[in-house]
mmCIF file of C-alpha atoms in Angstrom:
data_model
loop_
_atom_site.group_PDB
_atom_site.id
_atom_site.type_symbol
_atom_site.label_atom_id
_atom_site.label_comp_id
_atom_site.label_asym_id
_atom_site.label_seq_id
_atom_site.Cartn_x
_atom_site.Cartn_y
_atom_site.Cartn_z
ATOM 1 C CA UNK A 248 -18.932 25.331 -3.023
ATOM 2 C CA UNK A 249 -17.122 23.129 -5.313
ATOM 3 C CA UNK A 250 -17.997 23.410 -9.393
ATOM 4 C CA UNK A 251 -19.635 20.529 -9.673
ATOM 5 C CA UNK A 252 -22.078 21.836 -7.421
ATOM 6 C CA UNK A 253 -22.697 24.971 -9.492
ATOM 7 C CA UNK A 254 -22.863 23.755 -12.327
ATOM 8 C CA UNK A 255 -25.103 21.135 -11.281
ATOM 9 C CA UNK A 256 -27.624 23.836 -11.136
ATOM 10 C CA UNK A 257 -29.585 24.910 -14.426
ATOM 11 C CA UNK A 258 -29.762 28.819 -13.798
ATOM 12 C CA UNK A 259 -25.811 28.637 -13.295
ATOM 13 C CA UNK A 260 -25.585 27.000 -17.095
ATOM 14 C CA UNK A 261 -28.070 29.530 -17.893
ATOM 15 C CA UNK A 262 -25.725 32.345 -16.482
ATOM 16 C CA UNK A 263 -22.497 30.592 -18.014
ATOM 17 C CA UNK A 264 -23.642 30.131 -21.317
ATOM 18 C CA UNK A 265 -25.233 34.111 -21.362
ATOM 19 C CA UNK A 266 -22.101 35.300 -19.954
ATOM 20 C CA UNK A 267 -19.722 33.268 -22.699
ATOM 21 C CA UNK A 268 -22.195 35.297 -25.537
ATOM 22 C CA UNK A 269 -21.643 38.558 -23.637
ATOM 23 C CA UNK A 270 -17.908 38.100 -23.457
ATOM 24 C CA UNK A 271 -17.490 37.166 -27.165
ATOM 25 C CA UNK A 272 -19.601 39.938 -28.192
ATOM 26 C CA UNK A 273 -17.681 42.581 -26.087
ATOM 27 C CA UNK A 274 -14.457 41.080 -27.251
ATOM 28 C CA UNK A 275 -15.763 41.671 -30.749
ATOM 29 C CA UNK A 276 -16.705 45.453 -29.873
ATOM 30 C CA UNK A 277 -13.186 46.050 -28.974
ATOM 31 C CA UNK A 278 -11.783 44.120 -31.570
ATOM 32 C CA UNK A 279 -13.404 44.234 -34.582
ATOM 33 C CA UNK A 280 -12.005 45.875 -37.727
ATOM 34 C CA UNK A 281 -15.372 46.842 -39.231
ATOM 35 C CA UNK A 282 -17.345 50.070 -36.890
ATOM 36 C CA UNK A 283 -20.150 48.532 -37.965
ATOM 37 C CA UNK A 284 -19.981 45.282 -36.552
ATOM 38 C CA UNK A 285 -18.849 46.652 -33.332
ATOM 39 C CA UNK A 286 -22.351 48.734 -32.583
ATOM 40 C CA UNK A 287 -24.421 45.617 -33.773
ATOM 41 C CA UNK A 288 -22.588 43.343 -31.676
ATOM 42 C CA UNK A 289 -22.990 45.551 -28.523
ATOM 43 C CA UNK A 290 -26.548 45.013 -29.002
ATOM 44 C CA UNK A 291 -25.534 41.153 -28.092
ATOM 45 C CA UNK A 292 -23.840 41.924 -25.236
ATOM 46 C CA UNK A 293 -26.528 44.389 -23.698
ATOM 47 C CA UNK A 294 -29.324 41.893 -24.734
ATOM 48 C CA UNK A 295 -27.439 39.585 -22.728
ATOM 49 C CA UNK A 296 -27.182 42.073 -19.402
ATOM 50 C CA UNK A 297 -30.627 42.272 -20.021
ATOM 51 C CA UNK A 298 -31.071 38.246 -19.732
ATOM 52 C CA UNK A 299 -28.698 38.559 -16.519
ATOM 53 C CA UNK A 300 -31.370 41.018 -15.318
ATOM 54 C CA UNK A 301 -34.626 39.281 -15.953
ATOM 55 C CA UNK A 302 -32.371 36.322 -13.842
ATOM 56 C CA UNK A 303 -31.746 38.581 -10.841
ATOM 57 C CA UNK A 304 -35.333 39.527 -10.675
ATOM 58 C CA UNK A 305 -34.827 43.158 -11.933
ATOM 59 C CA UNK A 306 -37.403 42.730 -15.093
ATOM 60 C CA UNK A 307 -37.982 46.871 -15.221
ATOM 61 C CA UNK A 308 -34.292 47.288 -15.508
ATOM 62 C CA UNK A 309 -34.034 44.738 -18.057
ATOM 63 C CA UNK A 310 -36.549 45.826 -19.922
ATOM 64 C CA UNK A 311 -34.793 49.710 -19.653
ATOM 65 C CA UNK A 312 -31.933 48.185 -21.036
ATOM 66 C CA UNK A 313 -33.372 46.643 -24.078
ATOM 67 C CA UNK A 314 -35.523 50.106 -24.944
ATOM 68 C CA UNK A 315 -33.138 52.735 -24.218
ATOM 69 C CA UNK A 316 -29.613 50.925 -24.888
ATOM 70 C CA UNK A 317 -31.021 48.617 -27.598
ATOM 71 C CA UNK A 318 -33.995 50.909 -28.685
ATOM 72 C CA UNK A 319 -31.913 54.096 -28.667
ATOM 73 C CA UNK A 320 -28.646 54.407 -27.816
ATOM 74 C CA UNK A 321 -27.632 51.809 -30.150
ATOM 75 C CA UNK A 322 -29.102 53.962 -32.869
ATOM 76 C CA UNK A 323 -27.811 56.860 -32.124
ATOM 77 C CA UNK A 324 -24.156 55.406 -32.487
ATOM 78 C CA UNK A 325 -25.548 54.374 -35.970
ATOM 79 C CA UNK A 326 -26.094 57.384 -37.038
ATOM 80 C CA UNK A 327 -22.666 58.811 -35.370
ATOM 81 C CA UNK A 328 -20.678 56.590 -37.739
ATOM 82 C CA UNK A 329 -22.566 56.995 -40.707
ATOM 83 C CA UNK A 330 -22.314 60.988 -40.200
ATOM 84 C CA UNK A 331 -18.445 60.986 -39.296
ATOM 85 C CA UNK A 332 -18.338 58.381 -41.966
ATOM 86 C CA UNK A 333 -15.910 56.136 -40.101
ATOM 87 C CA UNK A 334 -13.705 53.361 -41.999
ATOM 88 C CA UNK A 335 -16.618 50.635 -43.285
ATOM 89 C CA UNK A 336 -14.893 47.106 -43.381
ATOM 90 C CA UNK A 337 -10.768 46.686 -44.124
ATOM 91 C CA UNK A 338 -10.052 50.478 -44.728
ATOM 92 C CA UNK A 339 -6.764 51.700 -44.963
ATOM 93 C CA UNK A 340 -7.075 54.290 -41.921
ATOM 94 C CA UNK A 341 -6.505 52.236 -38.422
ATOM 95 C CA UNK A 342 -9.054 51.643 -36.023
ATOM 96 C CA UNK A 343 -6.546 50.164 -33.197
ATOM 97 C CA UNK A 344 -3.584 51.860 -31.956
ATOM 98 C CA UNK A 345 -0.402 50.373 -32.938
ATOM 99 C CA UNK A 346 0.564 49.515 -29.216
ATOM 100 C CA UNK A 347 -1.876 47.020 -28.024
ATOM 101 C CA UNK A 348 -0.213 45.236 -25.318
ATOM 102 C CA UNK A 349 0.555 47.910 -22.945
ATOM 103 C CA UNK A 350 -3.549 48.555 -23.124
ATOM 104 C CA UNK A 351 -3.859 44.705 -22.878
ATOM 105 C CA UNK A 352 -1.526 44.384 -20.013
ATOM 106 C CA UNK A 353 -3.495 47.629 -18.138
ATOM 107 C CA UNK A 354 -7.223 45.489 -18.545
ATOM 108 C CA UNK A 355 -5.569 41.974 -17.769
ATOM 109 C CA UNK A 356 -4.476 44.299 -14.305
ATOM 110 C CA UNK A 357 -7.709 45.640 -13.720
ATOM 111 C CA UNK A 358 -9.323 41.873 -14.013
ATOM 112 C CA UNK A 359 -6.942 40.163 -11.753
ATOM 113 C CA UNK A 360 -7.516 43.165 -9.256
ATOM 114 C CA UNK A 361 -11.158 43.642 -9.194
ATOM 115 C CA UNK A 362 -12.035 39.273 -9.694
ATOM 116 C CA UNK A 363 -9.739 38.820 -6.813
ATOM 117 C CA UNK A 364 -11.043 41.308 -4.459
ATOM 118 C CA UNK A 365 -14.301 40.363 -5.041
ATOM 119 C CA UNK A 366 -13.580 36.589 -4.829
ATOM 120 C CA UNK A 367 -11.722 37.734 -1.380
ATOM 121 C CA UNK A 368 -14.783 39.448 0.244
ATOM 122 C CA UNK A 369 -17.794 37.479 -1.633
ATOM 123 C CA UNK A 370 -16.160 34.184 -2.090
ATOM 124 C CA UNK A 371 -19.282 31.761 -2.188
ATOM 125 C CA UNK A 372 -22.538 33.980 -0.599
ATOM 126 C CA UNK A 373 -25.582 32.866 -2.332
ATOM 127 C CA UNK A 374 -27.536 35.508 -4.019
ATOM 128 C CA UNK A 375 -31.520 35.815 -2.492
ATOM 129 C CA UNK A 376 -34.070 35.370 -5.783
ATOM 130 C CA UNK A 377 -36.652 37.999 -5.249
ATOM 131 C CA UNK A 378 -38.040 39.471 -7.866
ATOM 132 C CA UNK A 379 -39.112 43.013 -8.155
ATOM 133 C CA UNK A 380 -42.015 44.050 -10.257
ATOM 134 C CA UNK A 381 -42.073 46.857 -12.226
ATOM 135 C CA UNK A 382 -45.183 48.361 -9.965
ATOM 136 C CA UNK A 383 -42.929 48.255 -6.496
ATOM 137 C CA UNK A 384 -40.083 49.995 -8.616
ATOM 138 C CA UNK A 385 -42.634 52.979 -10.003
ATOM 139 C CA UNK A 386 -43.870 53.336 -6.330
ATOM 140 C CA UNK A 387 -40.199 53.347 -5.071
ATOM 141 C CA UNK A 388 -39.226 56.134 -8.224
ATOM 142 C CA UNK A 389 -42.009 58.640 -7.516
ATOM 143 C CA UNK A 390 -42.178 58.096 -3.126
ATOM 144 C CA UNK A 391 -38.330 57.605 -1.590
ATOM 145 C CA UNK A 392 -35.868 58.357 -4.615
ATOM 146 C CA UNK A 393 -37.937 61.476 -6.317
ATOM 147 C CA UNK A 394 -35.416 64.058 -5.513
ATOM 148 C CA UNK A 395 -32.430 61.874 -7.445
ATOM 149 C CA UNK A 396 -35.343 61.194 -10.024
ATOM 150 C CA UNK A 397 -36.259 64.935 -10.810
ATOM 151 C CA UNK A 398 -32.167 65.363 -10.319
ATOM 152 C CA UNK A 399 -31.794 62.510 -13.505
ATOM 153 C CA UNK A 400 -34.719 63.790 -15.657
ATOM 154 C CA UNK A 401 -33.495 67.670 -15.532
ATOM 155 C CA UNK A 402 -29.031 65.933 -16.654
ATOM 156 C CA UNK A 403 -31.686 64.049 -19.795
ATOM 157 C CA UNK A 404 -33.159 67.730 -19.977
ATOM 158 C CA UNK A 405 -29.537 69.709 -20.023
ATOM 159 C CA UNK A 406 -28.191 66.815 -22.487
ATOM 160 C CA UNK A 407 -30.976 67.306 -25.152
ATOM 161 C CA UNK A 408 -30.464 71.114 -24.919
ATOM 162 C CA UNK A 409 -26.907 70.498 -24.937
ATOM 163 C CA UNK A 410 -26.657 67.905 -27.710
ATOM 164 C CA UNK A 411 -29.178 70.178 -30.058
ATOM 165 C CA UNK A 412 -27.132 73.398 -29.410
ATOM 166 C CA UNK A 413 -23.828 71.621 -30.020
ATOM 167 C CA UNK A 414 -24.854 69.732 -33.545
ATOM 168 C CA UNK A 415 -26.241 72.269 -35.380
ATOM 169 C CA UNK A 416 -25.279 74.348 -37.803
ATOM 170 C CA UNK A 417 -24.243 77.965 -37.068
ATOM 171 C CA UNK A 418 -26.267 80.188 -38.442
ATOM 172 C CA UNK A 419 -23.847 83.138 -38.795
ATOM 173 C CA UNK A 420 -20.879 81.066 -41.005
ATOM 174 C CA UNK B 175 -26.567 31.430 -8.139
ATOM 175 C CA UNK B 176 -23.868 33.217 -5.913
ATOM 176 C CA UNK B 177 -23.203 36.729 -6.331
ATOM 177 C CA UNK B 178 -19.490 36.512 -7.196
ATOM 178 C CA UNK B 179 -20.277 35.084 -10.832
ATOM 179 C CA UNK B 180 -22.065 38.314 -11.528
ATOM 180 C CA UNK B 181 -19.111 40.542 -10.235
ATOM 181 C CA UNK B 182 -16.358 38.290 -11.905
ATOM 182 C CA UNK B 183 -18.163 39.111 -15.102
ATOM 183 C CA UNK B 184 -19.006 42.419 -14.645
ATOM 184 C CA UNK B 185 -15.054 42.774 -13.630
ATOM 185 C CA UNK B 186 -14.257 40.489 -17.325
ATOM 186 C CA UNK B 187 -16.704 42.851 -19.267
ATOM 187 C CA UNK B 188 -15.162 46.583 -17.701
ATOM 188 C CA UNK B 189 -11.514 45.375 -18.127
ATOM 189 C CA UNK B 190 -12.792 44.744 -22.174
ATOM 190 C CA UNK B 191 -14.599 48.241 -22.074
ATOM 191 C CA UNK B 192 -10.817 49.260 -20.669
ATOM 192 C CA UNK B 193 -9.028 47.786 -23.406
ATOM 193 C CA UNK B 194 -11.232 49.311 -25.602
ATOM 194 C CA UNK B 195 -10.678 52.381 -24.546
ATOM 195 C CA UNK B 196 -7.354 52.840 -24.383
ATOM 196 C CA UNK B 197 -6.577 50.770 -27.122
ATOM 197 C CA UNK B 198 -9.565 52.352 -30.171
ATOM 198 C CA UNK B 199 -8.476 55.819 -32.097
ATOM 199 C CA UNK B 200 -12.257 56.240 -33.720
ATOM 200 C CA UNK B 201 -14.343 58.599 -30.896
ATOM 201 C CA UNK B 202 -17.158 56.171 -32.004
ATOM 202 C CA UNK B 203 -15.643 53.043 -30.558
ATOM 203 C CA UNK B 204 -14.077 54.978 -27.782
ATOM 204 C CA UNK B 205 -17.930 55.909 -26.937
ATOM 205 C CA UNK B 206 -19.135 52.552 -27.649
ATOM 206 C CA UNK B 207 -16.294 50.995 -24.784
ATOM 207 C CA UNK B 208 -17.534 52.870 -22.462
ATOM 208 C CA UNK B 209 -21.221 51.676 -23.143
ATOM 209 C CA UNK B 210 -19.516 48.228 -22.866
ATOM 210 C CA UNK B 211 -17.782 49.336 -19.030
ATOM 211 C CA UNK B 212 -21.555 51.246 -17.792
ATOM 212 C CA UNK B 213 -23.365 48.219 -18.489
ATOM 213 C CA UNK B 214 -21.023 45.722 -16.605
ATOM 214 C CA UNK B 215 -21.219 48.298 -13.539
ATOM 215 C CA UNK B 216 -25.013 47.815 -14.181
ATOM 216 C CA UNK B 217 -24.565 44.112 -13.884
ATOM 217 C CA UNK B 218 -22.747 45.031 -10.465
ATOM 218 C CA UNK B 219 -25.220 47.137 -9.234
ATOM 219 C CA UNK B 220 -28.286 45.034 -9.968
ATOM 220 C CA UNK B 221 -26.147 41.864 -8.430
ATOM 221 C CA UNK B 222 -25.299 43.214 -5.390
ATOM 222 C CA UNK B 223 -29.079 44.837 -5.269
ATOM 223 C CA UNK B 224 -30.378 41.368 -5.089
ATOM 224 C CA UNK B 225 -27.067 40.317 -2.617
ATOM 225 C CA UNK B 226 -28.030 42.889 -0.282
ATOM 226 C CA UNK B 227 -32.453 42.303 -1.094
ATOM 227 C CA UNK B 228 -33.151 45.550 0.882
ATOM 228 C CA UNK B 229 -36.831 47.067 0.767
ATOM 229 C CA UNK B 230 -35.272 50.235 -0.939
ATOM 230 C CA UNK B 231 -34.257 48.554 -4.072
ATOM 231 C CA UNK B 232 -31.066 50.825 -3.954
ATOM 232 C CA UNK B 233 -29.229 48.374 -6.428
ATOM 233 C CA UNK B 234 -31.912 48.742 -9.189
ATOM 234 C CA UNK B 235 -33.414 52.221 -9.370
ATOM 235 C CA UNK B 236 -29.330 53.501 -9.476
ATOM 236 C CA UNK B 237 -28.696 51.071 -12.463
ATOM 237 C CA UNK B 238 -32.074 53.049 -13.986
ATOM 238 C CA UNK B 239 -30.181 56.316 -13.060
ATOM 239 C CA UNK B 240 -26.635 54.795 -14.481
ATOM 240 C CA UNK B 241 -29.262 54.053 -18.086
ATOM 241 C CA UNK B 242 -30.092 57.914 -17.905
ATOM 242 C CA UNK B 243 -26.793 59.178 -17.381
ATOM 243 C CA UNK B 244 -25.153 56.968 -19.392
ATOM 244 C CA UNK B 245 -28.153 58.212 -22.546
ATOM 245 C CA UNK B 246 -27.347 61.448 -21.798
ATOM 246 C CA UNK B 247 -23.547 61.310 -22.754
ATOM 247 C CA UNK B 248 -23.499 59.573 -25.455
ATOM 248 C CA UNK B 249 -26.264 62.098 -26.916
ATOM 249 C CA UNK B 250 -23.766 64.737 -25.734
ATOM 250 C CA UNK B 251 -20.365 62.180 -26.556
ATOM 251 C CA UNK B 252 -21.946 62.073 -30.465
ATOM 252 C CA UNK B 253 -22.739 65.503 -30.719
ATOM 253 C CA UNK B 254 -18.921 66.950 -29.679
ATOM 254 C CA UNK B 255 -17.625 63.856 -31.941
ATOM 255 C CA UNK B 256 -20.189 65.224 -35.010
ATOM 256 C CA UNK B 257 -18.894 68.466 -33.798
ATOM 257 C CA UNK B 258 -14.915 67.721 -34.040
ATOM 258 C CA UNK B 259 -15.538 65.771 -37.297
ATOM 259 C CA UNK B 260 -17.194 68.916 -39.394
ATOM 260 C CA UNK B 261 -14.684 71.295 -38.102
ATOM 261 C CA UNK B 262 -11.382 69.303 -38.619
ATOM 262 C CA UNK B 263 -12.507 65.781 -41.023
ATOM 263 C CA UNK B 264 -11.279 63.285 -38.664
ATOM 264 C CA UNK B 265 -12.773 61.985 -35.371
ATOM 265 C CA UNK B 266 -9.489 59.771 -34.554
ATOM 266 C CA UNK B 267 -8.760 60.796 -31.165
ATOM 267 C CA UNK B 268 -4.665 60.715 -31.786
ATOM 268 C CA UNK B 269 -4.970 63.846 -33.885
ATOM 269 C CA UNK B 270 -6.777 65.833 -31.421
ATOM 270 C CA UNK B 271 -3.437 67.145 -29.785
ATOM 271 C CA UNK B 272 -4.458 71.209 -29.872
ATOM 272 C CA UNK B 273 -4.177 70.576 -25.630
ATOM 273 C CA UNK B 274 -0.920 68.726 -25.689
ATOM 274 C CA UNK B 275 1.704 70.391 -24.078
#
Protein backbone atom coordinates (compact mmCIF):
# COMPACT_ATOMS: atom_id res chain seq x y z
CA UNK A 1 0.00 0.00 0.00
CA UNK A 2 1.51 3.08 -1.25
CA UNK A 3 1.02 6.56 1.01
CA UNK A 4 -1.12 8.09 -1.03
CA UNK A 5 -3.43 5.44 -0.40
CA UNK A 6 -3.27 5.84 3.38
CA UNK A 7 -3.45 8.91 3.64
CA UNK A 8 -6.23 9.12 1.35
CA UNK A 9 -8.18 7.71 4.15
CA UNK A 10 -9.65 10.10 6.98
CA UNK A 11 -9.11 7.75 10.12
CA UNK A 12 -5.32 7.48 8.92
CA UNK A 13 -5.13 11.61 9.16
CA UNK A 14 -7.01 11.11 12.24
CA UNK A 15 -4.27 8.62 13.56
CA UNK A 16 -1.34 10.86 12.06
CA UNK A 17 -2.30 13.98 13.38
CA UNK A 18 -3.08 12.17 17.19
CA UNK A 19 0.10 10.44 16.94
CA UNK A 20 2.24 13.87 15.92
CA UNK A 21 0.43 15.41 19.47
CA UNK A 22 1.46 12.24 21.33
CA UNK A 23 5.01 12.38 20.08
CA UNK A 24 5.52 16.11 20.86
CA UNK A 25 4.07 15.71 24.16
CA UNK A 26 6.30 12.68 25.11
CA UNK A 27 9.25 14.47 23.67
CA UNK A 28 8.35 17.28 26.03
CA UNK A 29 8.10 14.76 29.11
CA UNK A 30 11.59 13.76 28.50
CA UNK A 31 12.78 16.98 27.70
CA UNK A 32 11.44 19.58 29.49
CA UNK A 33 13.36 21.66 32.04
CA UNK A 34 10.37 22.48 34.26
CA UNK A 35 8.89 18.88 36.42
CA UNK A 36 5.93 20.47 36.14
CA UNK A 37 5.36 20.70 32.65
CA UNK A 38 6.49 17.24 32.15
CA UNK A 39 3.41 15.55 34.35
CA UNK A 40 0.87 17.98 32.61
CA UNK A 41 2.07 17.19 29.31
CA UNK A 42 1.87 13.37 29.89
CA UNK A 43 -1.68 13.96 30.37
CA UNK A 44 -1.51 14.94 26.40
CA UNK A 45 0.08 12.08 25.43
CA UNK A 46 -2.18 9.53 27.44
CA UNK A 47 -5.32 11.53 26.31
CA UNK A 48 -4.08 10.84 23.02
CA UNK A 49 -3.59 6.75 23.63
CA UNK A 50 -6.88 7.13 24.79
CA UNK A 51 -8.12 8.70 21.25
CA UNK A 52 -5.97 5.76 19.59
CA UNK A 53 -8.20 3.51 21.74
CA UNK A 54 -11.68 4.79 21.19
CA UNK A 55 -10.20 4.31 17.20
CA UNK A 56 -9.38 0.63 17.68
CA UNK A 57 -12.72 -0.03 19.17
CA UNK A 58 -11.42 -0.56 22.78
CA UNK A 59 -13.79 2.39 24.37
CA UNK A 60 -13.54 0.60 28.14
CA UNK A 61 -9.83 0.75 27.87
CA UNK A 62 -9.88 4.19 26.75
CA UNK A 63 -11.99 5.29 29.06
CA UNK A 64 -9.54 3.32 31.95
CA UNK A 65 -6.93 5.31 30.65
CA UNK A 66 -8.41 8.69 30.98
CA UNK A 67 -9.78 7.83 34.82
CA UNK A 68 -6.99 6.04 36.29
CA UNK A 69 -3.84 7.54 34.29
CA UNK A 70 -5.46 10.97 33.80
CA UNK A 71 -7.85 10.83 36.89
CA UNK A 72 -5.19 9.40 39.22
CA UNK A 73 -2.00 8.58 38.43
CA UNK A 74 -1.34 11.86 37.02
CA UNK A 75 -2.15 13.27 40.42
CA UNK A 76 -0.39 11.31 42.33
CA UNK A 77 2.94 12.38 40.47
CA UNK A 78 1.63 15.92 41.43
CA UNK A 79 1.76 15.48 44.64
CA UNK A 80 5.27 13.42 44.42
CA UNK A 81 6.96 16.59 43.15
CA UNK A 82 5.41 19.00 45.23
CA UNK A 83 6.40 16.73 48.42
CA UNK A 84 10.11 16.02 47.21
CA UNK A 85 9.91 19.58 46.12
CA UNK A 86 11.71 19.00 42.83
CA UNK A 87 13.47 22.00 40.82
CA UNK A 88 10.19 24.33 39.64
CA UNK A 89 11.20 26.06 36.26
CA UNK A 90 15.21 27.00 35.37
CA UNK A 91 16.69 25.83 38.79
CA UNK A 92 20.16 25.55 39.28
CA UNK A 93 20.13 21.66 40.22
CA UNK A 94 20.03 19.49 36.74
CA UNK A 95 17.24 17.57 35.68
CA UNK A 96 19.20 15.79 32.60
CA UNK A 97 22.33 13.98 32.90
CA UNK A 98 25.23 15.60 31.39
CA UNK A 99 25.73 12.70 28.77
CA UNK A 100 22.77 12.73 26.57
CA UNK A 101 23.84 11.17 23.46
CA UNK A 102 24.94 7.86 24.55
CA UNK A 103 21.06 7.63 26.04
CA UNK A 104 19.99 9.16 22.65
CA UNK A 105 22.00 6.81 20.60
CA UNK A 106 20.56 3.62 22.98
CA UNK A 107 16.53 4.87 22.08
CA UNK A 108 17.41 5.82 18.33
CA UNK A 109 18.67 1.71 18.57
CA UNK A 110 15.72 0.50 20.14
CA UNK A 111 13.43 2.44 17.33
CA UNK A 112 15.26 1.27 14.34
CA UNK A 113 15.09 -2.34 15.94
CA UNK A 114 11.62 -2.69 17.08
CA UNK A 115 9.95 -0.27 13.69
CA UNK A 116 11.89 -2.58 11.52
CA UNK A 117 10.92 -5.84 12.89
CA UNK A 118 7.60 -4.96 13.01
CA UNK A 119 7.55 -3.41 9.49
CA UNK A 120 9.33 -6.96 8.54
CA UNK A 121 6.55 -9.25 9.93
CA UNK A 122 3.36 -6.75 9.69
CA UNK A 123 4.36 -4.81 6.70
CA UNK A 124 0.84 -3.68 5.28
CA UNK A 125 -2.03 -6.18 7.17
CA UNK A 126 -5.09 -4.20 7.61
CA UNK A 127 -6.37 -3.95 11.07
CA UNK A 128 -10.32 -5.53 11.47
CA UNK A 129 -12.65 -2.46 13.09
CA UNK A 130 -14.71 -4.19 15.67
CA UNK A 131 -15.58 -2.57 18.41
CA UNK A 132 -15.92 -3.95 21.84
CA UNK A 133 -18.40 -2.62 24.29
CA UNK A 134 -17.77 -2.15 27.63
CA UNK A 135 -20.69 -4.91 28.56
CA UNK A 136 -18.76 -7.90 26.44
CA UNK A 137 -15.48 -6.74 28.32
CA UNK A 138 -17.30 -6.93 32.06
CA UNK A 139 -18.71 -10.39 30.97
CA UNK A 140 -15.21 -11.43 29.65
CA UNK A 141 -13.49 -9.88 33.29
CA UNK A 142 -15.77 -11.71 35.73
CA UNK A 143 -16.37 -15.37 33.31
CA UNK A 144 -12.82 -16.43 31.40
CA UNK A 145 -10.04 -14.02 32.90
CA UNK A 146 -11.33 -13.98 36.81
CA UNK A 147 -8.42 -15.82 38.17
CA UNK A 148 -5.78 -13.03 36.52
CA UNK A 149 -8.57 -10.50 37.70
CA UNK A 150 -8.68 -11.52 41.49
CA UNK A 151 -4.63 -12.06 40.79
CA UNK A 152 -4.58 -7.92 39.67
CA UNK A 153 -7.03 -6.65 42.36
CA UNK A 154 -5.09 -8.51 45.42
CA UNK A 155 -0.98 -6.62 43.49
CA UNK A 156 -3.71 -3.02 43.82
CA UNK A 157 -4.42 -4.57 47.40
CA UNK A 158 -0.49 -5.36 48.39
CA UNK A 159 0.45 -1.81 46.71
CA UNK A 160 -1.98 0.27 48.92
CA UNK A 161 -0.76 -1.66 52.01
CA UNK A 162 2.61 -1.29 50.75
CA UNK A 163 2.55 2.37 49.69
CA UNK A 164 0.71 3.37 53.25
CA UNK A 165 3.28 1.37 55.33
CA UNK A 166 6.22 2.79 53.38
CA UNK A 167 5.11 6.77 53.54
CA UNK A 168 4.38 7.21 56.85
CA UNK A 169 5.91 8.44 59.55
CA UNK A 170 7.57 6.16 62.15
CA UNK A 171 6.12 6.32 65.12
CA UNK A 172 9.09 5.35 67.34
CA UNK A 173 11.76 8.32 65.92
CA UNK B 1 -5.90 1.60 9.18
CA UNK B 2 -3.08 -1.14 9.17
CA UNK B 3 -1.72 -2.35 12.27
CA UNK B 4 1.94 -1.40 11.71
CA UNK B 5 1.16 2.47 12.27
CA UNK B 6 0.09 1.57 15.76
CA UNK B 7 3.32 -0.53 16.50
CA UNK B 8 5.70 2.05 14.72
CA UNK B 9 4.33 4.48 17.25
CA UNK B 10 4.11 2.54 20.09
CA UNK B 11 7.97 1.57 19.13
CA UNK B 12 8.59 5.91 18.64
CA UNK B 13 6.80 6.51 22.07
CA UNK B 14 8.91 3.45 24.29
CA UNK B 15 12.28 4.46 22.68
CA UNK B 16 11.21 8.32 24.22
CA UNK B 17 10.11 6.59 27.58
CA UNK B 18 13.90 4.96 27.05
CA UNK B 19 15.57 8.11 26.64
CA UNK B 20 13.88 9.32 29.41
CA UNK B 21 14.93 6.99 31.48
CA UNK B 22 18.26 6.71 31.12
CA UNK B 23 18.83 10.11 30.40
CA UNK B 24 16.44 12.03 33.76
CA UNK B 25 18.32 12.19 37.41
CA UNK B 26 14.83 13.36 39.29
CA UNK B 27 13.03 9.72 40.50
CA UNK B 28 9.89 11.75 39.47
CA UNK B 29 10.66 11.93 35.79
CA UNK B 30 12.36 8.61 35.90
CA UNK B 31 8.71 7.35 37.12
CA UNK B 32 6.93 9.49 34.78
CA UNK B 33 9.19 7.71 31.55
CA UNK B 34 8.17 4.76 32.39
CA UNK B 35 4.38 5.83 32.42
CA UNK B 36 5.36 7.20 28.95
CA UNK B 37 6.98 3.32 27.82
CA UNK B 38 3.57 1.26 29.70
CA UNK B 39 1.26 3.22 27.76
CA UNK B 40 2.93 2.73 24.26
CA UNK B 41 3.01 -1.17 25.16
CA UNK B 42 -0.75 -0.46 25.81
CA UNK B 43 -1.05 0.97 22.37
CA UNK B 44 0.65 -2.45 21.25
CA UNK B 45 -1.45 -4.56 23.04
CA UNK B 46 -4.81 -3.02 22.18
CA UNK B 47 -3.44 -2.89 18.29
CA UNK B 48 -2.58 -6.19 17.91
CA UNK B 49 -5.97 -7.12 20.05
CA UNK B 50 -7.93 -5.73 17.23
CA UNK B 51 -5.08 -7.38 14.52
CA UNK B 52 -5.70 -10.65 15.90
CA UNK B 53 -10.08 -9.76 16.67
CA UNK B 54 -10.28 -13.01 18.74
CA UNK B 55 -13.58 -13.68 20.87
CA UNK B 56 -11.31 -13.58 24.07
CA UNK B 57 -10.41 -10.00 23.81
CA UNK B 58 -6.85 -11.07 25.07
CA UNK B 59 -5.35 -7.71 23.68
CA UNK B 60 -7.69 -5.48 25.80
CA UNK B 61 -8.47 -6.94 29.21
CA UNK B 62 -4.22 -7.34 29.52
CA UNK B 63 -3.85 -3.56 28.63
CA UNK B 64 -6.66 -3.18 31.73
CA UNK B 65 -4.24 -5.45 33.76
CA UNK B 66 -0.96 -3.42 32.34
CA UNK B 67 -3.40 0.07 33.87
CA UNK B 68 -3.48 -1.87 37.31
CA UNK B 69 -0.05 -2.84 37.49
CA UNK B 70 1.28 -0.01 36.14
CA UNK B 71 -1.18 2.16 39.26
CA UNK B 72 0.18 0.04 41.57
CA UNK B 73 3.95 1.04 41.09
CA UNK B 74 3.86 4.23 40.79
CA UNK B 75 1.75 4.32 44.21
CA UNK B 76 4.62 2.12 45.46
CA UNK B 77 7.51 4.10 42.90
CA UNK B 78 6.24 7.59 44.90
CA UNK B 79 6.15 6.23 48.15
CA UNK B 80 10.08 4.73 48.15
CA UNK B 81 10.92 8.18 46.22
CA UNK B 82 8.91 10.23 49.32
CA UNK B 83 10.71 7.70 51.32
CA UNK B 84 14.48 8.35 49.96
CA UNK B 85 13.74 12.12 49.86
CA UNK B 86 12.88 12.51 53.88
CA UNK B 87 15.70 10.33 54.84
CA UNK B 88 18.59 11.78 52.66
CA UNK B 89 16.98 15.50 50.92
CA UNK B 90 17.52 14.56 47.44
CA UNK B 91 15.56 12.19 45.13
CA UNK B 92 18.28 12.55 42.16
CA UNK B 93 18.94 9.08 41.38
CA UNK B 94 22.98 9.76 40.74
CA UNK B 95 23.44 10.20 44.47
CA UNK B 96 21.88 7.06 45.46
CA UNK B 97 25.28 5.08 45.17
CA UNK B 98 25.07 3.28 48.95
CA UNK B 99 24.91 -0.20 46.43
CA UNK B 100 27.74 0.77 44.18
CA UNK B 101 30.51 -1.37 44.35
Amino acid sequence: MSFTDWITDARNVVFLVIALVMVGAAVVVVATRNVVHAALTLVVALAGSAALFVMLGAEFVAWTVVLVYIGAVVVLFLFGIMITRAPIGRDSVRLDHVRRWPAALIAASVFGVMAWSTTAAFGGEEISDGVLKAENIGDLLFSRYVIPFEAVSFVLLAALVGGIVLARKDPDR
Amino acid sequence: MIVNQFLVLGALLFSIGVYGVLVRRNAVLVLLSIELMLAAVNINLVAFGAFVDDAAAAGQVFALFVITVAAAEVGIGLAIVVLIFRNRSSANVDELDLMKW
